[in-house]
Short mmCIF file of C-alpha atoms and ligand atoms in Angstrom, two decimals:
data_model
loop_
_atom_site.label_atom_id
_atom_site.label_comp_id
_atom_site.label_asym_id
_atom_site.label_seq_id
_atom_site.Cartn_x
_atom_site.Cartn_y
_atom_site.Cartn_z
CA UNK A 1343 -6.62 -6.02 19.55
CA UNK A 1344 -7.63 -2.76 17.92
CA UNK A 1345 -5.46 0.14 19.14
CA UNK A 1346 -7.19 3.54 19.34
CA UNK A 1347 -4.85 6.52 19.14
CA UNK A 1348 -5.08 9.80 21.04
CA UNK A 1349 -4.73 13.15 19.27
CA UNK A 1350 -1.08 13.30 20.37
CA UNK A 1351 -0.44 9.79 19.05
CA UNK A 1352 -2.08 10.69 15.75
CA UNK A 1353 0.28 13.66 15.50
CA UNK A 1354 3.23 11.30 15.99
CA UNK A 1355 1.81 8.92 13.38
CA UNK A 1356 1.56 11.87 10.99
CA UNK A 1357 5.30 12.45 11.52
CA UNK A 1358 6.02 8.79 10.78
CA UNK A 1359 3.76 9.09 7.74
CA UNK A 1360 5.61 12.11 6.41
CA UNK A 1361 8.99 10.42 6.83
CA UNK A 1362 7.65 7.40 4.96
CA UNK A 1363 6.29 9.69 2.24
CA UNK A 1364 9.62 11.50 1.93
CA UNK A 1365 11.48 8.21 1.51
CA UNK A 1366 9.11 7.04 -1.22
CA UNK A 1367 9.27 10.42 -2.96
CA UNK A 1368 13.07 10.24 -3.00
CA UNK A 1369 12.96 6.75 -4.50
CA UNK A 1370 10.39 7.78 -7.10
CA UNK A 1371 12.62 10.70 -8.05
CA UNK A 1372 15.64 8.54 -8.90
CA UNK A 1373 14.11 5.25 -10.07
CA UNK A 1374 15.30 4.50 -13.62
CA UNK A 1375 16.56 1.73 -15.87
CA UNK A 1376 20.00 0.49 -14.76
CA UNK A 1377 19.47 0.99 -11.03
CA UNK A 1378 19.24 -2.07 -8.81
CA UNK A 1379 16.53 -2.57 -6.23
CA UNK A 1380 19.31 -2.34 -3.63
CA UNK A 1381 20.13 1.17 -4.92
CA UNK A 1382 16.52 2.15 -4.18
CA UNK A 1383 16.76 0.62 -0.71
CA UNK A 1384 19.84 2.70 0.15
CA UNK A 1385 18.09 5.94 -0.84
CA UNK A 1386 15.05 5.12 1.30
CA UNK A 1387 17.14 4.13 4.30
CA UNK A 1388 19.19 7.34 4.11
CA UNK A 1389 16.04 9.51 4.02
CA UNK A 1390 14.45 7.70 6.97
CA UNK A 1391 17.56 7.72 9.15
CA UNK A 1392 18.35 11.31 8.12
CA UNK A 1393 14.95 12.35 9.43
CA UNK A 1394 15.59 10.59 12.74
CA UNK A 1395 13.36 7.63 11.93
CA UNK A 1396 13.98 3.89 11.90
CA UNK A 1397 13.08 1.64 8.94
CA UNK A 1398 10.06 -0.45 9.99
CA UNK A 1399 10.83 -3.51 7.92
CA UNK A 1400 14.48 -4.16 8.88
CA UNK A 1401 14.41 -7.14 11.22
CA UNK A 1402 10.65 -7.61 10.92
CA UNK A 1403 10.46 -11.43 11.24
CA UNK A 1404 14.04 -11.28 9.97
CA UNK A 1405 13.39 -9.17 6.85
CA UNK A 1406 16.77 -7.77 5.76
CA UNK A 1407 15.97 -4.41 4.14
CA UNK A 1408 14.27 -1.00 4.38
CA UNK A 1409 12.07 -1.56 1.33
CA UNK A 1410 10.15 -4.40 -0.18
CA UNK A 1411 10.83 -4.17 -3.92
CA UNK A 1412 8.61 -6.40 -6.03
CA UNK A 1413 9.21 -6.45 -9.79
CA UNK A 1414 6.69 -7.41 -12.50
CA UNK A 1415 5.02 -10.71 -11.44
CA UNK A 1416 6.21 -10.21 -7.85
CA UNK A 1417 3.27 -8.94 -5.80
CA UNK A 1418 4.77 -8.05 -2.41
CA UNK A 1419 7.72 -8.71 -0.07
CA UNK A 1420 10.48 -8.79 -2.71
CA UNK A 1421 13.94 -8.42 -1.17
CA UNK A 1422 16.15 -5.63 -2.56
CA UNK A 1423 19.26 -7.01 -4.26
CA UNK A 1424 22.27 -5.60 -6.13
CA UNK A 1425 21.64 -8.23 -8.80
CA UNK A 1426 18.08 -7.11 -9.51
CA UNK A 1427 18.65 -4.36 -12.06
CA UNK A 1428 15.59 -2.52 -13.34
CA UNK A 1429 15.03 -2.28 -17.06
CA UNK A 1430 12.81 -0.34 -19.41
CA UNK A 1431 9.20 -1.54 -19.22
CA UNK A 1432 9.44 -3.11 -15.75
CA UNK A 1433 6.90 -2.46 -13.02
CA UNK A 1434 8.33 -2.17 -9.53
CA UNK A 1435 6.30 -2.04 -6.35
CA UNK A 1436 8.13 -0.13 -3.62
CA UNK A 1437 6.80 -0.68 -0.10
CA UNK A 1438 8.25 1.40 2.72
CA UNK A 1439 7.72 1.80 6.45
CA UNK A 1440 9.24 4.16 9.01
CA UNK A 1441 9.06 4.39 12.79
CA UNK A 1442 9.07 7.76 14.54
CA UNK A 1443 8.84 7.87 18.34
CA UNK A 1444 7.55 4.31 18.41
CA UNK A 1445 4.79 4.68 15.78
CA UNK A 1446 4.83 3.27 12.24
CA UNK A 1447 3.97 4.64 8.83
CA UNK A 1448 3.40 2.20 5.93
CA UNK A 1449 3.00 3.11 2.27
CA UNK A 1450 3.62 1.62 -1.17
CA UNK A 1451 3.68 2.76 -4.77
CA UNK A 1452 4.11 0.86 -8.00
CA UNK A 1453 5.99 2.66 -10.75
CA UNK A 1454 6.72 1.94 -14.38
CA UNK A 1455 10.39 2.00 -15.44
CA UNK A 1456 10.94 4.04 -18.60
CA UNK A 1457 8.21 3.41 -21.16
CA UNK A 1458 5.44 1.03 -20.15
CA UNK A 1459 2.57 -0.33 -22.24
CA UNK A 1460 -0.97 1.03 -22.01
CA UNK A 1461 -1.99 -2.24 -20.35
CA UNK A 1462 0.58 -1.83 -17.58
CA UNK A 1463 -0.37 1.81 -17.12
CA UNK A 1464 -4.02 0.81 -16.74
CA UNK A 1465 -3.11 -1.81 -14.12
CA UNK A 1466 -1.35 0.90 -12.10
CA UNK A 1467 -4.20 3.39 -12.52
CA UNK A 1468 -6.95 0.97 -11.50
CA UNK A 1469 -5.03 -0.32 -8.49
CA UNK A 1470 -4.16 3.13 -7.16
CA UNK A 1471 -7.62 4.57 -7.78
CA UNK A 1472 -9.25 1.66 -5.93
CA UNK A 1473 -7.25 2.63 -2.83
CA UNK A 1474 -8.54 6.20 -2.99
CA UNK A 1475 -12.09 4.92 -3.46
CA UNK A 1476 -11.56 2.93 -0.27
CA UNK A 1477 -10.53 6.03 1.69
CA UNK A 1478 -13.44 8.02 0.28
CA UNK A 1479 -15.88 5.33 1.50
CA UNK A 1480 -14.63 5.50 5.10
CA UNK A 1481 -16.85 7.34 7.59
CA UNK A 1482 -16.80 7.59 11.39
CA UNK A 1483 -19.43 5.11 12.49
CA UNK A 1484 -19.10 3.14 9.26
CA UNK A 1485 -17.57 -0.33 8.93
CA UNK A 1486 -14.29 -1.72 7.61
CA UNK A 1487 -16.31 -3.63 5.01
CA UNK A 1488 -17.33 -0.29 3.47
CA UNK A 1489 -13.68 0.24 2.53
CA UNK A 1490 -13.25 -3.31 1.22
CA UNK A 1491 -16.40 -3.07 -0.84
CA UNK A 1492 -15.42 0.28 -2.36
CA UNK A 1493 -12.03 -1.13 -3.43
CA UNK A 1494 -13.48 -4.31 -4.91
CA UNK A 1495 -16.42 -2.71 -6.68
CA UNK A 1496 -14.25 -0.02 -8.26
CA UNK A 1497 -11.79 -2.59 -9.63
CA UNK A 1498 -14.56 -4.82 -10.97
CA UNK A 1499 -16.25 -1.82 -12.61
CA UNK A 1500 -13.19 -1.07 -14.74
CA UNK A 1501 -12.78 -2.81 -18.11
CA UNK A 1502 -9.76 -5.13 -18.19
CA UNK A 1503 -7.44 -4.17 -21.08
CA UNK A 1504 -7.36 -7.74 -22.45
CA UNK A 1505 -11.02 -8.43 -21.79
CA UNK A 1506 -10.40 -10.79 -18.84
CA UNK A 1507 -10.97 -10.25 -15.14
CA UNK A 1508 -8.70 -8.39 -12.76
CA UNK A 1509 -7.18 -10.65 -10.10
CA UNK A 1510 -7.71 -9.04 -6.70
CA UNK A 1511 -5.25 -10.65 -4.28
CA UNK A 1512 -6.97 -12.02 -1.16
CA UNK A 1513 -4.15 -13.74 0.77
CA UNK A 1514 -2.53 -10.41 1.73
CA UNK A 1515 -4.57 -7.57 3.17
CA UNK A 1516 -4.47 -4.13 4.75
CA UNK A 1517 -4.28 -3.76 8.52
CA UNK A 1518 -4.43 -1.65 11.60
CA UNK A 1519 -1.15 0.11 12.36
CA UNK A 1520 0.33 1.98 15.33
CA UNK A 1521 2.96 0.85 17.81
CA UNK A 1522 3.23 -2.31 15.70
CA UNK A 1523 3.47 -2.44 11.92
CA UNK A 1524 0.58 -4.90 11.68
CA UNK A 1525 -2.37 -4.69 14.05
CA UNK A 1526 -6.04 -5.58 14.00
CA UNK A 1527 -8.30 -5.20 12.17
CA UNK A 1528 -7.56 -6.71 8.78
CA UNK A 1529 -8.72 -4.63 5.82
CA UNK A 1530 -9.63 -6.99 2.99
CA UNK A 1531 -9.64 -5.79 -0.60
CA UNK A 1532 -12.90 -7.57 -1.30
CA UNK A 1533 -15.91 -7.46 0.94
CA UNK A 1534 -19.40 -6.39 1.77
CA UNK A 1535 -20.48 -2.98 3.04
CA UNK A 1536 -21.80 -2.70 6.58
CA UNK A 1537 -19.67 -5.63 7.79
CA UNK A 1538 -16.68 -5.79 10.08
CA UNK A 1539 -15.36 -3.62 12.90
CA UNK A 1540 -16.62 -0.08 13.26
CA UNK A 1541 -14.53 2.84 11.99
CA UNK A 1542 -14.02 5.07 15.00
CA UNK A 1543 -11.99 8.11 15.87
CA UNK A 1544 -8.37 7.20 16.53
CA UNK A 1545 -8.41 4.02 14.41
CA UNK A 1546 -5.48 4.03 11.98
CA UNK A 1547 -5.42 1.68 8.99
CA UNK A 1548 -3.04 0.79 6.19
CA UNK A 1549 -5.10 0.13 3.06
CA UNK A 1550 -3.24 -1.76 0.34
CA UNK A 1551 -4.94 -3.21 -2.73
CA UNK A 1552 -2.88 -5.69 -4.78
CA UNK A 1553 -4.21 -6.34 -8.28
CA UNK A 1554 -2.98 -8.83 -10.90
CA UNK A 1555 -3.55 -8.66 -14.65
CA UNK A 1556 -4.20 -12.41 -14.48
CA UNK A 1557 -5.64 -14.67 -11.80
CA UNK A 1558 -5.71 -13.63 -8.14
CA UNK A 1559 -3.74 -16.64 -6.93
CA UNK A 1560 -0.29 -16.31 -5.36
CA UNK A 1561 2.80 -18.37 -4.61
CA UNK A 1562 5.72 -17.72 -2.27
CA UNK A 1563 9.28 -18.16 -3.55
CA UNK A 1564 11.89 -20.29 -1.80
CA UNK A 1565 13.48 -17.18 -0.26
CA UNK A 1566 10.62 -17.32 2.24
CA UNK A 1567 9.49 -13.79 1.42
CA UNK A 1568 8.80 -12.92 -2.21
CA UNK A 1569 5.16 -13.45 -3.21
CA UNK A 1570 4.51 -13.85 -6.94
CA UNK A 1571 1.42 -14.35 -9.08
CA UNK A 1572 0.76 -18.05 -9.56
CA UNK A 1573 0.24 -17.57 -13.30
CA UNK A 1574 3.20 -15.23 -13.87
CA UNK A 1575 0.98 -12.25 -14.68
CA UNK A 1576 1.94 -8.69 -13.76
CA UNK A 1577 0.88 -7.23 -10.44
CA UNK A 1578 0.52 -3.78 -8.86
CA UNK A 1579 0.33 -2.63 -5.23
CA UNK A 1580 -0.47 0.72 -3.67
CA UNK A 1581 -0.73 1.55 0.02
CA UNK A 1582 -1.29 4.47 2.35
CA UNK A 1583 -1.78 4.77 6.10
CA UNK A 1584 -4.89 6.76 7.02
CA UNK A 1585 -7.33 7.68 9.75
CA UNK A 1586 -10.80 9.22 9.79
CA UNK A 1587 -11.56 12.46 11.64
CA UNK A 1588 -14.74 14.52 11.93
CA UNK A 1589 -13.52 16.30 8.80
CA UNK A 1590 -13.18 13.05 6.84
CA UNK A 1591 -10.30 10.80 5.77
CA UNK A 1592 -6.78 11.98 6.60
CA UNK A 1593 -4.02 10.17 4.73
CA UNK A 1594 -1.03 10.24 7.05
CA UNK A 1595 1.48 9.03 4.45
CA UNK A 1596 0.47 11.61 1.80
CA UNK A 1597 2.20 14.96 2.04
CA UNK A 1598 -1.08 16.85 1.51
CA UNK A 1599 -3.05 14.48 3.73
CA UNK A 1600 -4.69 13.09 0.60
CA UNK A 1601 -6.75 16.20 -0.01
CA UNK A 1602 -5.90 16.65 -3.70
CA UNK A 1603 -7.07 13.13 -4.52
CA UNK A 1604 -9.98 12.98 -2.09
CA UNK A 1605 -11.70 16.32 -2.60
CA UNK A 1606 -13.40 15.42 -5.89
CA UNK A 1607 -14.25 11.89 -4.75
CA UNK A 1608 -15.82 13.13 -1.53
CA UNK A 1609 -17.72 15.87 -3.37
CA UNK A 1610 -19.12 13.23 -5.74
CA UNK A 1611 -20.34 10.91 -2.96
CA UNK A 1612 -21.54 13.66 -0.62
MG1 MG B 1288 3.49 -1.74 3.29
MG1 MG B 1289 1.01 -2.70 5.07
#
């Protein structure tokens, strides 16, 4: 069922979004070679609990941590561990959720550790930019497929650094979000414009493109959580929680509401 939020509920979701953003910002600030993914998890948990929030992921279907930390060929749902020590050149996807007054925020970044190659940097850039293109395509009265199509078409328009095709992950998708972490509707990262549920006032969505340098296919590890690329290629993942108002997209998990990234995109598309 699609949950439509009131103005007051949107204000609460903004609080959850800002706590989520603060946790990710704190992790981004300290992430470096030699730290374990568990070290990152501790920082995020402290920020969330310090702000009076509750980590969304702890206990979600039994998930044991505040963050999902997914390194290199891991796409999503990696489990933080003291034994997983980050090293120069790694890519780590950091996915974080926080609950404030019963409402969730959900956001992810992928960061390069130390020096990363131009190819890795381009993977991060294309994946993140596709998410912003998705937000910029969202209009009240439009359709979810408009977002999916904007993400897919942007990625496919960008030259692959090795001349191949980007692998856009299809098994895992964005979603509605509110009093549960995952709600209807699904937000696919490939799709056709004008299709799917209508984008209406009070609808809140987590949009989260996952892009592989190799094929799009995935495999789940024996831990029951970690999803990796089937071909071992590198993967990136970005996510924000957003809604659409009469004034346009409002990114609840971005400190500035997404305005710095969206203003030029929205000016370009009218
Ligand atoms: Mg997430
Ligand atoms: Mg999500």
